[in-house]
Short mmCIF file of C-alpha atoms in Angstrom, two decimals:
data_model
loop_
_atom_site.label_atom_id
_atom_site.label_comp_id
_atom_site.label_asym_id
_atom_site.label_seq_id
_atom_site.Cartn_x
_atom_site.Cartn_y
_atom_site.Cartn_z
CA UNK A 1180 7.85 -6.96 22.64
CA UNK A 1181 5.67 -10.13 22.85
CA UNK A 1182 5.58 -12.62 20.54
CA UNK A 1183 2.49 -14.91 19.21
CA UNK A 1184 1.97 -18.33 20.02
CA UNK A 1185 2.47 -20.39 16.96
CA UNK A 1186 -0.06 -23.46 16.27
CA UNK A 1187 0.30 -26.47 14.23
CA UNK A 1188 -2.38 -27.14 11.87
CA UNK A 1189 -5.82 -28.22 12.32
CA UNK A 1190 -4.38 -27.31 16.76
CA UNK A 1191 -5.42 -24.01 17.06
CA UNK A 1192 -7.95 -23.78 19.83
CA UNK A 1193 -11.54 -22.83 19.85
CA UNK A 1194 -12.49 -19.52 18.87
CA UNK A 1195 -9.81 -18.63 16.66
CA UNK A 1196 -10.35 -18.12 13.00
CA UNK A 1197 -8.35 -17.10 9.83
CA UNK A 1198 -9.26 -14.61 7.58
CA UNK A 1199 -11.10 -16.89 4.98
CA UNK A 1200 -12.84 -18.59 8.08
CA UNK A 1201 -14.16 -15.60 9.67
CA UNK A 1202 -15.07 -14.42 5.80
CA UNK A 1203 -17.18 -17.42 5.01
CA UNK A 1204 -19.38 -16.77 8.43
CA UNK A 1205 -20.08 -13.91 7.49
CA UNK A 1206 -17.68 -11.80 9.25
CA UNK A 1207 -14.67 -9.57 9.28
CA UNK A 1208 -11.74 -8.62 11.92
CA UNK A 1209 -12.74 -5.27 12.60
CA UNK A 1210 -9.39 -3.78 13.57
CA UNK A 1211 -8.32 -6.24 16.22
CA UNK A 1212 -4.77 -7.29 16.31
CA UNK A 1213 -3.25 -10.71 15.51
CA UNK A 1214 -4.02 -13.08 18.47
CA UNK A 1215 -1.80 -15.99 17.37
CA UNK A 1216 -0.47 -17.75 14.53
CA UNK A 1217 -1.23 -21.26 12.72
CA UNK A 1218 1.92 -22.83 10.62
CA UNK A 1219 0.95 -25.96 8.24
CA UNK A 1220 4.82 -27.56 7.59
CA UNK A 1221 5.88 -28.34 4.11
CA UNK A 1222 8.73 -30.83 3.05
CA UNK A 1223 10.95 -28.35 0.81
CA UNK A 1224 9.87 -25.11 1.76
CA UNK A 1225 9.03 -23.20 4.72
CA UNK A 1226 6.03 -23.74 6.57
CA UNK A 1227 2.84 -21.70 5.35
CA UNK A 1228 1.80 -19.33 8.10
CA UNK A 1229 -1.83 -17.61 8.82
CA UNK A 1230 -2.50 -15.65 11.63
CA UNK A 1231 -5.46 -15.91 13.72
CA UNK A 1232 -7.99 -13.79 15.19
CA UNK A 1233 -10.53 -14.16 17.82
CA UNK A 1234 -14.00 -15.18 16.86
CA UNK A 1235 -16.03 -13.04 19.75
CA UNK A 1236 -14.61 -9.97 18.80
CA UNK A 1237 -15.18 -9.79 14.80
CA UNK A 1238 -17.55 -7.98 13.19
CA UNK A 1239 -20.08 -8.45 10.37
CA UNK A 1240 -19.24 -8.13 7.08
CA UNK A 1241 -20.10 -4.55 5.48
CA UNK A 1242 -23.25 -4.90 3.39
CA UNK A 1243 -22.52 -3.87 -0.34
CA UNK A 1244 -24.30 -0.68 -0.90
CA UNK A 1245 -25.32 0.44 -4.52
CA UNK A 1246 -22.52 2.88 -4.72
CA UNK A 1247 -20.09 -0.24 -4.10
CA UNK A 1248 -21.33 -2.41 -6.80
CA UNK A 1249 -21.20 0.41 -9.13
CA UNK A 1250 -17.49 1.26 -8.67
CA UNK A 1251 -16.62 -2.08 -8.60
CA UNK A 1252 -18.24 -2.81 -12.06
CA UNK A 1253 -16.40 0.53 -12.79
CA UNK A 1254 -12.83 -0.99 -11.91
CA UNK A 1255 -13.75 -4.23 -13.63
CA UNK A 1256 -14.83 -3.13 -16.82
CA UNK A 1257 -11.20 -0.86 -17.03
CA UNK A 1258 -9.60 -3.74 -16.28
CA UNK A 1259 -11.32 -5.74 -19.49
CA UNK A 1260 -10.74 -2.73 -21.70
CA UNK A 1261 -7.65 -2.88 -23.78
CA UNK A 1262 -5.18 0.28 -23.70
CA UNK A 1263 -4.21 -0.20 -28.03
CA UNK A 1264 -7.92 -0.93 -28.97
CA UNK A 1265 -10.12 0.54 -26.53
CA UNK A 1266 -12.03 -2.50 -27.25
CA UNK A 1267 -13.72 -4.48 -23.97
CA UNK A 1268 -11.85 -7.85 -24.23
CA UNK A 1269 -14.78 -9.54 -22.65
CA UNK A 1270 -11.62 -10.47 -20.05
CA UNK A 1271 -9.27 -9.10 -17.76
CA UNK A 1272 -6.03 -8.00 -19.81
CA UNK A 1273 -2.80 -9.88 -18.74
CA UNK A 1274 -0.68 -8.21 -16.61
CA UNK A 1275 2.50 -9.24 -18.44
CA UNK A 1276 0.86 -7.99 -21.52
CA UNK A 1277 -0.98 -4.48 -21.11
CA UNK A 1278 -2.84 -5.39 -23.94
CA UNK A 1279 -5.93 -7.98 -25.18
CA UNK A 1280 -4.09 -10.99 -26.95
CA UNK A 1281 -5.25 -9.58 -30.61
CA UNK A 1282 -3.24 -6.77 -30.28
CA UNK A 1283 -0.14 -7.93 -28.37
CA UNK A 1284 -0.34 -10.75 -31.47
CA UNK A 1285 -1.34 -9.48 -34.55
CA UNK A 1286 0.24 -12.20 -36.42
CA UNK A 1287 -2.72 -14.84 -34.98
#
């Protein structure tokens, strides 16, 4: 069993990125494993942690094909429509809720 090597913040070397990093240049792990892992310290709590993967072996980010954007417009609009009204809330309905905010309070 081998363990990662752990990096402070803003020490990891050159040619590791996080998720968001590789995601913002335009890129994506691609099924390679953890490398190492990056821990920024915090005074109450446990450090945050955010593992890192190497640069030269990511991939490009999937384009979005038509098919995508349609099913995701798909998901989004069920999330927006309210269960009680069937009514599109022009929102996404609160989890705690399950319903738009006209019908969980009538009284408003």
């Amino acid at each position: 069993m081998t363990t990662l090597p752990i990096y402070r913040w803003r020490l990891a070397p050159d040619g590791l990125a996080t998720r968001r990093q590789l995601r913002a240049a335009g890129l994506r792990p691609g099924g390679q494993d953890v490398v190492a892992q990056l821990e920024r310290p915090r005074r109450r709590r446990g450090p945050l942690t955010a593992f890192l993967y190497r640069v030269d072996r990511a991939k490009p980010v999937r384009p979005m094909t038509p098919a995508r954007v349609a099913a995701l417009a798909k998901a989004n609009a069920a999330r927006r429509t309210c269960p009680e009204c069937r009514a599109d809330a022009g929102y996404v309905i609160p989890a705690g809720l399950g319903m738009c905010v006209p019908c969980a309070y009538p009284e408003l």
